[in-house]
mmCIF file of C-alpha atoms in Angstrom:
data_model
loop_
_atom_site.group_PDB
_atom_site.id
_atom_site.type_symbol
_atom_site.label_atom_id
_atom_site.label_comp_id
_atom_site.label_asym_id
_atom_site.label_seq_id
_atom_site.Cartn_x
_atom_site.Cartn_y
_atom_site.Cartn_z
ATOM 1 C CA MET A 1 28.837 61.763 22.471
ATOM 2 C CA GLN A 2 29.003 57.968 22.344
ATOM 3 C CA ALA A 3 30.384 56.417 25.538
ATOM 4 C CA VAL A 4 31.966 53.544 23.623
ATOM 5 C CA ALA A 5 34.082 56.048 21.658
ATOM 6 C CA ASN A 6 35.366 57.872 24.762
ATOM 7 C CA PRO A 7 39.120 58.120 24.054
ATOM 8 C CA TYR A 8 40.316 58.967 27.571
ATOM 9 C CA THR A 9 41.844 56.411 29.941
ATOM 10 C CA PRO A 10 41.576 57.341 33.643
ATOM 11 C CA ASN A 11 42.883 54.002 34.863
ATOM 12 C CA ALA A 12 45.971 53.190 36.911
ATOM 13 C CA GLY A 13 48.903 52.774 34.546
ATOM 14 C CA ALA A 14 46.718 52.788 31.419
ATOM 15 C CA GLU A 15 48.492 54.288 28.426
ATOM 16 C CA PRO A 16 46.758 57.449 27.197
ATOM 17 C CA GLN A 17 45.803 57.667 23.560
ATOM 18 C CA ALA A 18 48.296 60.531 23.287
ATOM 19 C CA VAL A 19 51.544 60.269 25.287
ATOM 20 C CA VAL A 20 52.986 63.787 25.391
ATOM 21 C CA GLY A 21 55.684 65.671 27.251
ATOM 22 C CA ARG A 22 57.972 62.689 27.880
ATOM 23 C CA ASP A 23 60.296 62.820 24.889
ATOM 24 C CA ASP A 24 63.426 63.362 27.011
ATOM 25 C CA GLN A 25 62.894 60.186 29.047
ATOM 26 C CA LEU A 26 62.019 58.125 25.961
ATOM 27 C CA GLY A 27 65.150 59.376 24.206
ATOM 28 C CA SER A 28 67.303 58.530 27.242
ATOM 29 C CA PHE A 29 65.938 54.976 27.244
ATOM 30 C CA ASP A 30 66.734 54.549 23.537
ATOM 31 C CA LEU A 31 70.274 55.731 24.239
ATOM 32 C CA LEU A 32 70.633 53.346 27.195
ATOM 33 C CA LEU A 33 69.695 50.261 25.177
ATOM 34 C CA GLU A 34 71.702 51.294 22.125
ATOM 35 C CA ARG A 35 74.908 51.856 24.079
ATOM 36 C CA ILE A 36 74.557 48.607 26.038
ATOM 37 C CA SER A 37 73.870 46.758 22.769
ATOM 38 C CA ARG A 38 77.181 48.108 21.461
ATOM 39 C CA GLY A 39 79.074 46.896 24.526
ATOM 40 C CA ARG A 40 79.312 50.359 26.050
ATOM 41 C CA THR A 41 78.127 51.605 29.425
ATOM 42 C CA GLU A 42 75.456 54.179 30.162
ATOM 43 C CA GLN A 43 73.686 55.455 33.267
ATOM 44 C CA SER A 44 70.311 53.850 33.748
ATOM 45 C CA MET A 45 67.268 55.727 35.074
ATOM 46 C CA ILE A 46 64.969 55.812 38.044
ATOM 47 C CA ILE A 47 61.999 57.961 37.039
ATOM 48 C CA THR A 48 60.608 59.905 39.996
ATOM 49 C CA GLY A 49 57.386 61.825 40.467
ATOM 50 C CA LEU A 50 54.109 62.032 42.326
ATOM 51 C CA CYS A 51 51.343 59.451 41.969
ATOM 52 C CA GLY A 52 49.488 59.777 38.669
ATOM 53 C CA VAL A 53 52.070 61.702 36.646
ATOM 54 C CA GLY A 54 52.590 58.789 34.264
ATOM 55 C CA LYS A 55 55.577 56.857 35.638
ATOM 56 C CA THR A 56 53.932 53.489 34.979
ATOM 57 C CA VAL A 57 52.889 54.653 31.524
ATOM 58 C CA LEU A 58 56.525 55.497 30.786
ATOM 59 C CA LEU A 59 57.597 52.024 31.880
ATOM 60 C CA GLY A 60 55.039 50.647 29.425
ATOM 61 C CA GLN A 61 56.568 52.769 26.680
ATOM 62 C CA PHE A 62 60.009 51.462 27.642
ATOM 63 C CA ARG A 63 58.701 47.900 27.419
ATOM 64 C CA THR A 64 57.459 48.496 23.887
ATOM 65 C CA LYS A 65 60.762 50.030 22.844
ATOM 66 C CA ALA A 66 62.791 47.195 24.374
ATOM 67 C CA LEU A 67 60.694 44.501 22.714
ATOM 68 C CA GLY A 68 61.096 46.325 19.413
ATOM 69 C CA ARG A 69 64.861 45.905 19.802
ATOM 70 C CA ASP A 70 64.471 42.170 20.605
ATOM 71 C CA TRP A 71 65.388 42.654 24.250
ATOM 72 C CA VAL A 72 63.784 40.495 26.935
ATOM 73 C CA VAL A 73 61.691 42.498 29.394
ATOM 74 C CA VAL A 74 61.180 41.609 33.063
ATOM 75 C CA GLU A 75 58.373 43.626 34.672
ATOM 76 C CA PHE A 76 58.156 43.783 38.452
ATOM 77 C CA GLU A 77 55.710 45.830 40.522
ATOM 78 C CA VAL A 78 57.371 46.033 43.902
ATOM 79 C CA SER A 79 55.383 45.460 47.081
ATOM 80 C CA LYS A 80 56.461 45.372 50.688
ATOM 81 C CA ASN A 81 57.716 41.836 51.206
ATOM 82 C CA ASP A 82 60.581 40.070 52.906
ATOM 83 C CA ASP A 83 63.745 38.931 51.152
ATOM 84 C CA SER A 84 62.447 35.381 50.716
ATOM 85 C CA HIS A 85 59.442 36.613 48.716
ATOM 86 C CA PHE A 86 61.705 38.959 46.748
ATOM 87 C CA ARG A 87 63.961 36.042 45.827
ATOM 88 C CA ARG A 88 61.065 33.861 44.703
ATOM 89 C CA THR A 89 59.456 36.591 42.626
ATOM 90 C CA ILE A 90 62.613 37.806 40.899
ATOM 91 C CA GLY A 91 63.803 34.228 40.441
ATOM 92 C CA ALA A 92 60.549 33.184 38.755
ATOM 93 C CA LYS A 93 60.569 36.199 36.438
ATOM 94 C CA LEU A 94 64.223 35.691 35.482
ATOM 95 C CA ARG A 95 63.557 32.015 34.831
ATOM 96 C CA THR A 96 60.891 33.082 32.316
ATOM 97 C CA ALA A 97 63.372 35.543 30.831
ATOM 98 C CA LEU A 98 65.925 32.770 30.412
ATOM 99 C CA HIS A 99 63.419 30.764 28.351
ATOM 100 C CA GLU A 100 62.626 33.870 26.301
ATOM 101 C CA LEU A 101 66.304 34.296 25.518
ATOM 102 C CA SER A 102 66.420 30.763 24.162
ATOM 103 C CA PRO A 103 64.161 27.688 24.165
ATOM 104 C CA ARG A 104 65.496 25.018 26.495
ATOM 105 C CA ALA A 105 66.192 22.597 23.634
ATOM 106 C CA ARG A 106 68.870 25.026 22.419
ATOM 107 C CA TRP A 107 70.461 25.809 25.778
ATOM 108 C CA SER A 108 74.243 25.947 25.850
ATOM 109 C CA ASP A 109 76.453 25.452 28.892
ATOM 110 C CA ARG A 110 76.021 29.119 29.786
ATOM 111 C CA PHE A 111 72.236 28.773 29.816
ATOM 112 C CA ASN A 112 72.371 25.602 31.897
ATOM 113 C CA HIS A 113 74.694 27.376 34.304
ATOM 114 C CA ALA A 114 72.311 30.352 34.541
ATOM 115 C CA ALA A 115 69.400 28.018 35.306
ATOM 116 C CA ALA A 116 71.441 26.275 37.989
ATOM 117 C CA VAL A 117 72.366 29.625 39.541
ATOM 118 C CA LEU A 118 68.684 30.589 39.551
ATOM 119 C CA ARG A 119 67.894 27.373 41.393
ATOM 120 C CA SER A 120 70.471 28.215 44.039
ATOM 121 C CA PHE A 121 69.037 31.740 44.320
ATOM 122 C CA THR A 122 65.450 30.593 44.797
ATOM 123 C CA VAL A 123 66.138 27.856 47.325
ATOM 124 C CA THR A 124 64.204 28.682 50.485
ATOM 125 C CA VAL A 125 63.256 27.095 53.772
ATOM 126 C CA ASP A 126 59.505 26.525 54.129
ATOM 127 C CA ALA A 127 57.465 26.705 57.339
ATOM 128 C CA GLN A 128 58.250 23.058 58.107
ATOM 129 C CA GLY A 129 61.980 23.668 57.780
ATOM 130 C CA LYS A 130 62.262 21.795 54.484
ATOM 131 C CA TRP A 131 64.297 23.066 51.553
ATOM 132 C CA ALA A 132 62.433 23.894 48.349
ATOM 133 C CA ALA A 133 63.413 25.443 45.049
ATOM 134 C CA GLY A 134 61.694 26.944 42.044
ATOM 135 C CA VAL A 135 63.805 25.662 39.125
ATOM 136 C CA ASN A 136 63.774 21.996 38.161
ATOM 137 C CA MET A 137 67.494 21.236 37.884
ATOM 138 C CA ASP A 138 70.528 20.895 40.124
ATOM 139 C CA ALA A 139 71.707 24.005 41.930
ATOM 140 C CA ALA A 140 75.064 25.545 41.055
ATOM 141 C CA GLU A 141 77.104 24.957 44.168
ATOM 142 C CA GLY A 142 79.042 28.051 45.200
ATOM 143 C CA TYR A 143 76.840 30.430 43.193
ATOM 144 C CA ALA A 144 73.931 32.459 44.614
ATOM 145 C CA ASP A 145 74.015 30.350 47.771
ATOM 146 C CA HIS A 146 76.009 32.667 50.030
ATOM 147 C CA GLY A 147 73.026 33.676 52.146
ATOM 148 C CA ASP A 148 73.785 37.307 51.292
ATOM 149 C CA LEU A 149 71.188 38.882 48.985
ATOM 150 C CA ALA A 150 73.624 41.263 47.280
ATOM 151 C CA LEU A 151 76.186 38.553 46.521
ATOM 152 C CA ASP A 152 73.505 36.106 45.398
ATOM 153 C CA LEU A 153 71.702 38.580 43.132
ATOM 154 C CA SER A 154 75.030 39.586 41.580
ATOM 155 C CA ASP A 155 75.708 35.933 40.731
ATOM 156 C CA VAL A 156 72.276 35.689 39.098
ATOM 157 C CA PHE A 157 72.705 38.866 37.041
ATOM 158 C CA ILE A 158 76.176 37.810 35.878
ATOM 159 C CA ALA A 159 74.908 34.385 34.787
ATOM 160 C CA MET A 160 71.922 35.956 33.004
ATOM 161 C CA GLY A 161 74.169 38.542 31.381
ATOM 162 C CA ASP A 162 76.588 35.915 30.077
ATOM 163 C CA ALA A 163 73.713 33.928 28.585
ATOM 164 C CA ALA A 164 72.122 37.011 27.002
ATOM 165 C CA ARG A 165 75.422 38.175 25.493
ATOM 166 C CA GLU A 166 75.938 34.749 23.954
ATOM 167 C CA ARG A 167 72.636 35.190 22.081
ATOM 168 C CA GLY A 168 73.402 38.801 21.149
ATOM 169 C CA ARG A 169 70.432 40.058 23.154
ATOM 170 C CA GLY A 170 69.789 41.971 26.365
ATOM 171 C CA VAL A 171 67.554 41.869 29.439
ATOM 172 C CA VAL A 172 65.937 44.959 30.949
ATOM 173 C CA LEU A 173 64.193 44.878 34.309
ATOM 174 C CA LEU A 174 61.405 47.437 34.755
ATOM 175 C CA PHE A 175 60.748 48.021 38.467
ATOM 176 C CA ASP A 176 57.588 49.961 39.332
ATOM 177 C CA GLU A 177 56.926 51.366 42.836
ATOM 178 C CA ILE A 178 60.604 50.889 43.523
ATOM 179 C CA GLN A 179 60.406 52.908 46.753
ATOM 180 C CA PHE A 180 58.855 49.842 48.387
ATOM 181 C CA LEU A 181 62.079 47.833 48.135
ATOM 182 C CA THR A 182 63.587 47.330 51.554
ATOM 183 C CA LYS A 183 67.030 48.825 52.061
ATOM 184 C CA PRO A 184 68.752 45.400 51.737
ATOM 185 C CA GLN A 185 66.792 44.690 48.519
ATOM 186 C CA LEU A 186 67.674 48.083 47.069
ATOM 187 C CA GLU A 187 71.333 47.664 48.083
ATOM 188 C CA ALA A 188 71.417 44.235 46.428
ATOM 189 C CA THR A 189 69.832 45.483 43.209
ATOM 190 C CA ILE A 190 72.219 48.437 42.935
ATOM 191 C CA GLU A 191 75.255 46.259 43.685
ATOM 192 C CA ALA A 192 74.203 43.665 41.114
ATOM 193 C CA LEU A 193 73.723 46.362 38.461
ATOM 194 C CA HIS A 194 77.142 47.737 39.326
ATOM 195 C CA LYS A 195 78.580 44.339 38.367
ATOM 196 C CA MET A 196 76.792 44.590 35.001
ATOM 197 C CA ILE A 197 78.470 47.940 34.346
ATOM 198 C CA GLN A 198 81.884 46.627 35.358
ATOM 199 C CA ARG A 199 81.591 43.561 33.106
ATOM 200 C CA LYS A 200 79.714 45.333 30.295
ATOM 201 C CA LEU A 201 76.977 42.715 30.349
ATOM 202 C CA PRO A 202 73.620 43.392 28.637
ATOM 203 C CA VAL A 203 71.440 43.451 31.731
ATOM 204 C CA THR A 204 70.039 46.713 33.064
ATOM 205 C CA MET A 205 67.231 48.036 35.233
ATOM 206 C CA VAL A 206 64.978 51.069 34.947
ATOM 207 C CA GLY A 207 62.834 52.003 37.912
ATOM 208 C CA ALA A 208 59.950 54.298 38.723
ATOM 209 C CA GLY A 209 59.050 55.592 42.149
ATOM 210 C CA LEU A 210 58.129 58.486 44.384
ATOM 211 C CA PRO A 211 60.344 61.593 44.656
ATOM 212 C CA GLN A 212 62.363 60.287 47.624
ATOM 213 C CA MET A 213 63.989 57.571 45.462
ATOM 214 C CA ALA A 214 67.147 59.556 44.733
ATOM 215 C CA GLU A 215 67.756 59.931 48.454
ATOM 216 C CA LEU A 216 66.891 56.297 49.192
ATOM 217 C CA ALA A 217 69.240 55.047 46.475
ATOM 218 C CA GLY A 218 72.043 57.281 47.727
ATOM 219 C CA ASP A 219 71.544 56.019 51.268
ATOM 220 C CA ALA A 220 71.633 52.417 50.032
ATOM 221 C CA LYS A 221 74.829 52.815 47.984
ATOM 222 C CA SER A 222 76.941 55.951 47.799
ATOM 223 C CA TYR A 223 77.755 55.319 44.130
ATOM 224 C CA ALA A 224 74.088 55.083 43.088
ATOM 225 C CA GLU A 225 74.188 58.627 41.681
ATOM 226 C CA ARG A 226 76.857 57.449 39.228
ATOM 227 C CA LEU A 227 74.822 54.429 38.144
ATOM 228 C CA PHE A 228 71.501 56.207 37.657
ATOM 229 C CA LYS A 229 69.943 59.369 36.380
ATOM 230 C CA PHE A 230 66.941 60.459 38.411
ATOM 231 C CA PRO A 231 64.731 62.392 35.981
ATOM 232 C CA SER A 232 61.687 63.863 37.666
ATOM 233 C CA ILE A 233 58.405 64.062 35.786
ATOM 234 C CA GLY A 234 55.461 66.155 36.867
ATOM 235 C CA ASN A 235 52.585 68.174 35.531
ATOM 236 C CA LEU A 236 52.374 68.696 31.790
ATOM 237 C CA GLY A 237 53.107 72.124 30.417
ATOM 238 C CA GLU A 238 50.161 74.079 29.067
ATOM 239 C CA ASP A 239 50.714 73.099 25.431
ATOM 240 C CA ASP A 240 51.269 69.423 26.272
ATOM 241 C CA ALA A 241 48.191 69.325 28.522
ATOM 242 C CA LYS A 242 46.109 70.767 25.698
ATOM 243 C CA SER A 243 47.534 68.203 23.284
ATOM 244 C CA ALA A 244 46.721 65.386 25.721
ATOM 245 C CA LEU A 245 43.076 66.485 25.590
ATOM 246 C CA LEU A 246 42.831 67.526 21.961
ATOM 247 C CA LYS A 247 44.581 64.698 20.095
ATOM 248 C CA PRO A 248 42.354 61.863 21.391
ATOM 249 C CA ALA A 249 39.244 63.919 20.653
ATOM 250 C CA VAL A 250 40.392 64.658 17.101
ATOM 251 C CA ASP A 251 41.052 60.950 16.565
ATOM 252 C CA GLU A 252 37.358 60.351 17.301
ATOM 253 C CA GLY A 253 36.095 63.169 15.060
ATOM 254 C CA ALA A 254 35.609 65.739 17.830
ATOM 255 C CA SER A 255 37.489 68.846 18.952
ATOM 256 C CA TYR A 256 37.850 71.419 21.742
ATOM 257 C CA ASP A 257 37.605 75.150 21.188
ATOM 258 C CA ASP A 258 40.322 77.349 22.692
ATOM 259 C CA ASP A 259 38.256 78.460 25.695
ATOM 260 C CA ALA A 260 37.432 74.868 26.565
ATOM 261 C CA LEU A 261 41.102 73.892 26.519
ATOM 262 C CA GLU A 262 42.051 76.884 28.676
ATOM 263 C CA GLU A 263 39.390 75.969 31.233
ATOM 264 C CA ALA A 264 40.417 72.301 31.274
ATOM 265 C CA VAL A 265 44.063 73.150 31.923
ATOM 266 C CA ALA A 266 43.020 75.532 34.711
ATOM 267 C CA VAL A 267 40.878 72.829 36.358
ATOM 268 C CA THR A 268 43.468 70.037 36.164
ATOM 269 C CA GLY A 269 46.660 72.057 36.521
ATOM 270 C CA GLY A 270 48.060 69.855 33.761
ATOM 271 C CA TYR A 271 48.256 66.889 36.122
ATOM 272 C CA PRO A 272 48.281 63.873 33.739
ATOM 273 C CA TYR A 273 45.822 61.633 35.585
ATOM 274 C CA PHE A 274 43.438 64.531 36.193
ATOM 275 C CA VAL A 275 43.579 65.413 32.492
ATOM 276 C CA GLN A 276 42.351 61.903 31.664
ATOM 277 C CA GLU A 277 39.608 62.030 34.308
ATOM 278 C CA LEU A 278 38.361 65.419 33.158
ATOM 279 C CA GLY A 279 38.512 64.430 29.492
ATOM 280 C CA TYR A 280 36.480 61.309 30.270
ATOM 281 C CA ALA A 281 33.871 63.308 32.193
ATOM 282 C CA VAL A 282 33.617 66.021 29.519
ATOM 283 C CA TRP A 283 33.022 63.391 26.832
ATOM 284 C CA THR A 284 29.990 62.090 28.738
ATOM 285 C CA VAL A 285 28.277 65.502 28.992
ATOM 286 C CA ALA A 286 29.203 67.182 25.684
ATOM 287 C CA ASP A 287 26.966 66.927 22.627
ATOM 288 C CA GLY A 288 29.899 67.525 20.261
ATOM 289 C CA PRO A 289 31.483 67.452 17.856
ATOM 290 C CA THR A 290 32.980 70.690 19.235
ATOM 291 C CA ILE A 291 33.522 70.803 22.989
ATOM 292 C CA HIS A 292 32.962 74.222 24.553
ATOM 293 C CA ARG A 293 33.953 75.823 27.844
ATOM 294 C CA SER A 294 30.410 75.278 29.130
ATOM 295 C CA ASP A 295 30.864 71.535 28.606
ATOM 296 C CA VAL A 296 34.026 71.547 30.721
ATOM 297 C CA VAL A 297 32.325 73.536 33.489
ATOM 298 C CA ALA A 298 29.344 71.154 33.417
ATOM 299 C CA ALA A 299 31.653 68.146 33.762
ATOM 300 C CA VAL A 300 33.572 69.426 36.806
ATOM 301 C CA PRO A 301 31.138 68.129 39.493
ATOM 302 C CA GLN A 302 31.256 64.629 37.958
ATOM 303 C CA TYR A 303 35.035 64.876 37.628
ATOM 304 C CA GLU A 304 35.530 65.913 41.263
ATOM 305 C CA ALA A 305 33.095 63.281 42.550
ATOM 306 C CA LYS A 306 34.954 60.544 40.673
ATOM 307 C CA LEU A 307 38.301 61.659 42.097
ATOM 308 C CA ASP A 308 36.877 61.883 45.612
ATOM 309 C CA GLU A 309 35.265 58.444 45.463
ATOM 310 C CA SER A 310 38.225 56.573 44.013
ATOM 311 C CA PHE A 311 41.578 58.278 43.513
ATOM 312 C CA PHE A 312 41.553 60.193 46.813
ATOM 313 C CA ARG A 313 39.248 58.068 48.974
ATOM 314 C CA VAL A 314 41.221 54.847 48.496
ATOM 315 C CA ARG A 315 44.227 56.586 50.020
ATOM 316 C CA LEU A 316 42.366 58.038 52.986
ATOM 317 C CA ASP A 317 40.588 54.781 53.796
ATOM 318 C CA ARG A 318 43.923 53.074 54.502
ATOM 319 C CA THR A 319 44.718 55.392 57.412
ATOM 320 C CA THR A 320 44.102 55.310 61.160
ATOM 321 C CA GLU A 321 42.284 58.128 62.954
ATOM 322 C CA LEU A 322 45.568 59.698 64.060
ATOM 323 C CA GLN A 323 47.002 59.460 60.565
ATOM 324 C CA LYS A 324 43.839 61.094 59.176
ATOM 325 C CA ALA A 325 44.226 63.907 61.674
ATOM 326 C CA TYR A 326 47.859 64.414 60.661
ATOM 327 C CA LEU A 327 46.915 64.639 56.978
ATOM 328 C CA ARG A 328 44.007 66.981 57.781
ATOM 329 C CA ALA A 329 46.316 69.260 59.785
ATOM 330 C CA MET A 330 48.703 69.408 56.839
ATOM 331 C CA ALA A 331 45.800 70.268 54.528
ATOM 332 C CA GLU A 332 44.753 73.099 56.815
ATOM 333 C CA LEU A 333 48.243 74.577 56.483
ATOM 334 C CA GLY A 334 48.056 74.457 52.672
ATOM 335 C CA PRO A 335 49.133 72.384 49.654
ATOM 336 C CA GLU A 336 52.837 73.227 49.990
ATOM 337 C CA PRO A 337 55.370 71.050 51.853
ATOM 338 C CA GLN A 338 54.815 71.503 55.580
ATOM 339 C CA LYS A 339 57.293 71.536 58.436
ATOM 340 C CA ALA A 340 56.809 68.740 60.967
ATOM 341 C CA SER A 341 56.806 71.174 63.895
ATOM 342 C CA ASP A 342 54.061 73.301 62.292
ATOM 343 C CA VAL A 343 51.841 70.247 61.785
ATOM 344 C CA ALA A 344 52.435 69.157 65.367
ATOM 345 C CA GLU A 345 51.574 72.619 66.662
ATOM 346 C CA LYS A 346 48.338 72.602 64.651
ATOM 347 C CA MET A 347 47.446 69.283 66.333
ATOM 348 C CA GLY A 348 48.472 70.392 69.818
ATOM 349 C CA ARG A 349 51.215 67.768 69.965
ATOM 350 C CA THR A 350 54.996 67.681 69.694
ATOM 351 C CA SER A 351 57.036 66.699 66.644
ATOM 352 C CA GLN A 352 58.648 63.926 68.664
ATOM 353 C CA ASN A 353 55.259 62.538 69.656
ATOM 354 C CA LEU A 354 54.008 62.580 66.050
ATOM 355 C CA GLY A 355 57.251 61.342 64.491
ATOM 356 C CA PRO A 356 56.071 57.716 64.179
ATOM 357 C CA THR A 357 52.787 58.808 62.572
ATOM 358 C CA ARG A 358 54.629 60.921 60.011
ATOM 359 C CA ALA A 359 57.014 58.021 59.272
ATOM 360 C CA GLU A 360 54.067 55.643 58.804
ATOM 361 C CA LEU A 361 52.460 57.978 56.267
ATOM 362 C CA ILE A 362 55.740 58.203 54.353
ATOM 363 C CA ASN A 363 56.114 54.409 54.354
ATOM 364 C CA MET A 364 52.536 54.104 53.059
ATOM 365 C CA GLY A 365 53.379 56.367 50.127
ATOM 366 C CA LEU A 366 50.967 59.131 51.190
ATOM 367 C CA LEU A 367 53.704 61.633 52.038
ATOM 368 C CA TYR A 368 57.274 62.212 50.915
ATOM 369 C CA THR A 369 60.089 64.398 52.215
ATOM 370 C CA PRO A 370 61.225 67.027 49.683
ATOM 371 C CA GLU A 371 63.703 68.388 52.234
ATOM 372 C CA HIS A 372 64.757 67.808 55.831
ATOM 373 C CA ALA A 373 61.953 68.272 58.374
ATOM 374 C CA TYR A 374 59.315 68.874 55.677
ATOM 375 C CA ALA A 375 56.677 66.545 54.223
ATOM 376 C CA ALA A 376 54.384 66.911 51.220
ATOM 377 C CA PHE A 377 51.451 65.018 49.755
ATOM 378 C CA THR A 378 52.305 62.487 47.038
ATOM 379 C CA VAL A 379 49.261 63.558 44.996
ATOM 380 C CA PRO A 380 48.254 67.136 44.156
ATOM 381 C CA HIS A 381 44.924 68.580 45.291
ATOM 382 C CA PHE A 382 44.858 66.096 48.163
ATOM 383 C CA ASP A 383 44.622 69.017 50.577
ATOM 384 C CA ALA A 384 41.398 70.228 48.929
ATOM 385 C CA PHE A 385 39.916 66.729 49.088
ATOM 386 C CA LEU A 386 40.791 66.390 52.780
ATOM 387 C CA THR A 387 39.003 69.622 53.638
ATOM 388 C CA ARG A 388 35.940 68.333 51.784
ATOM 389 C CA ALA A 389 36.075 64.849 53.285
ATOM 390 C CA ILE A 390 36.973 65.963 56.842
ATOM 391 C CA PRO A 391 35.356 69.382 57.447
ATOM 392 C CA LEU A 392 36.860 69.791 60.937
ATOM 393 C CA LEU A 393 40.263 68.835 62.289
ATOM 394 C CA VAL A 394 39.689 66.424 65.169
ATOM 395 C CA VAL A 395 42.750 65.056 66.949
ATOM 396 C CA PRO A 396 42.209 61.761 68.804
ATOM 397 C CA GLU A 397 42.926 61.894 72.504
ATOM 398 C CA ARG A 398 46.195 60.366 73.558
ATOM 399 C CA ARG A 399 45.816 57.040 75.260
ATOM 400 C CA PRO A 400 47.314 56.932 78.752
ATOM 401 C CA ARG A 401 50.510 54.942 78.901
ATOM 402 C CA GLN A 402 49.962 51.623 80.626
ATOM 403 C CA ARG A 403 52.332 50.902 83.448
ATOM 404 C CA LYS A 404 53.966 47.525 83.446
ATOM 405 C CA SER A 405 52.818 45.505 86.414
ATOM 406 C CA ARG A 406 55.577 44.198 88.587
ATOM 407 C CA SER A 407 55.843 40.485 89.036
ATOM 408 C CA PRO A 408 55.279 39.404 92.637
ATOM 409 C CA GLN A 409 58.565 38.787 94.394
#
């Protein structure tokens, strides 16, 4: 079939031609915006799930819905950065949002105040020790200049909320990869949102991150569970997985027979990203217009090679030799969550010795902790890839500890 007509989208965060199985989350977002628009309060959401289940796609759907209601949308893909970078990035995005709420020629006192608060928030000290700011107007003395991120961000959100309410509009922040916020940044964001709830201001945040986010949010602020819902999304059910394959094909004048759909679901396990990759590969080998089971089987080598070369390999290439060995030991134990002591035993080490390695892999987003003392891969089928990519488990030798030389007396 024609490559240009291929309807599948195996790209990071790309919206599939058919978004299925996420009606509950989309309905919750509609409810959130509607209640805030009416001056009521509602729990926001942090969507959790493994890599490739469609969290970023959902945020894109939320963006479309918010814009359709004339809300201003602030999109932020979180990366590991210090508080100064966080301030500059959020400040710049909120400055843009302020202009979207109203052109500067029509700014009222509330808008001028919000801009001044943003200037205070984004004031930083550069490498030469000089003060610099990102908003071209006087700072609001006494606002967002406390030197405490939580207090300063609260001042910013309150000022933005007052300005938005004056225009009868709202602001929604969409945070992707939210697990990469530092604890102080997460604490500040939760505390600032708490102020929005207390004052019934039309500013809210919806996040998306790995499964540990509920625990991280609870550790940051004990009341986080009352501010947020933490819906978990995962593999598509059998019917939804079939729809995700069938609907795009039908839109292009093609179809799958029942056996082909059964085989495709068995191969992918209903994992959303894998469904897109397999659909893309099948389209390139099938003659059409009806796709048969034999077409799916013929596409599997291409499908697996593509996953190995990109989706899986990019994760493995970021690791050290010891980290690779830790992941390979986990894979040898199976795809389920593995106990730290069992992995250490497989490597001939102790849990205490390997604790830093395990923590590094969690911080890198390659593992998460579904329960105490256990870790699991953040992408399915990673265990199978590791056994293909690293046929034998080889544990690097421990380097001898260097003794500190004593200074001559």
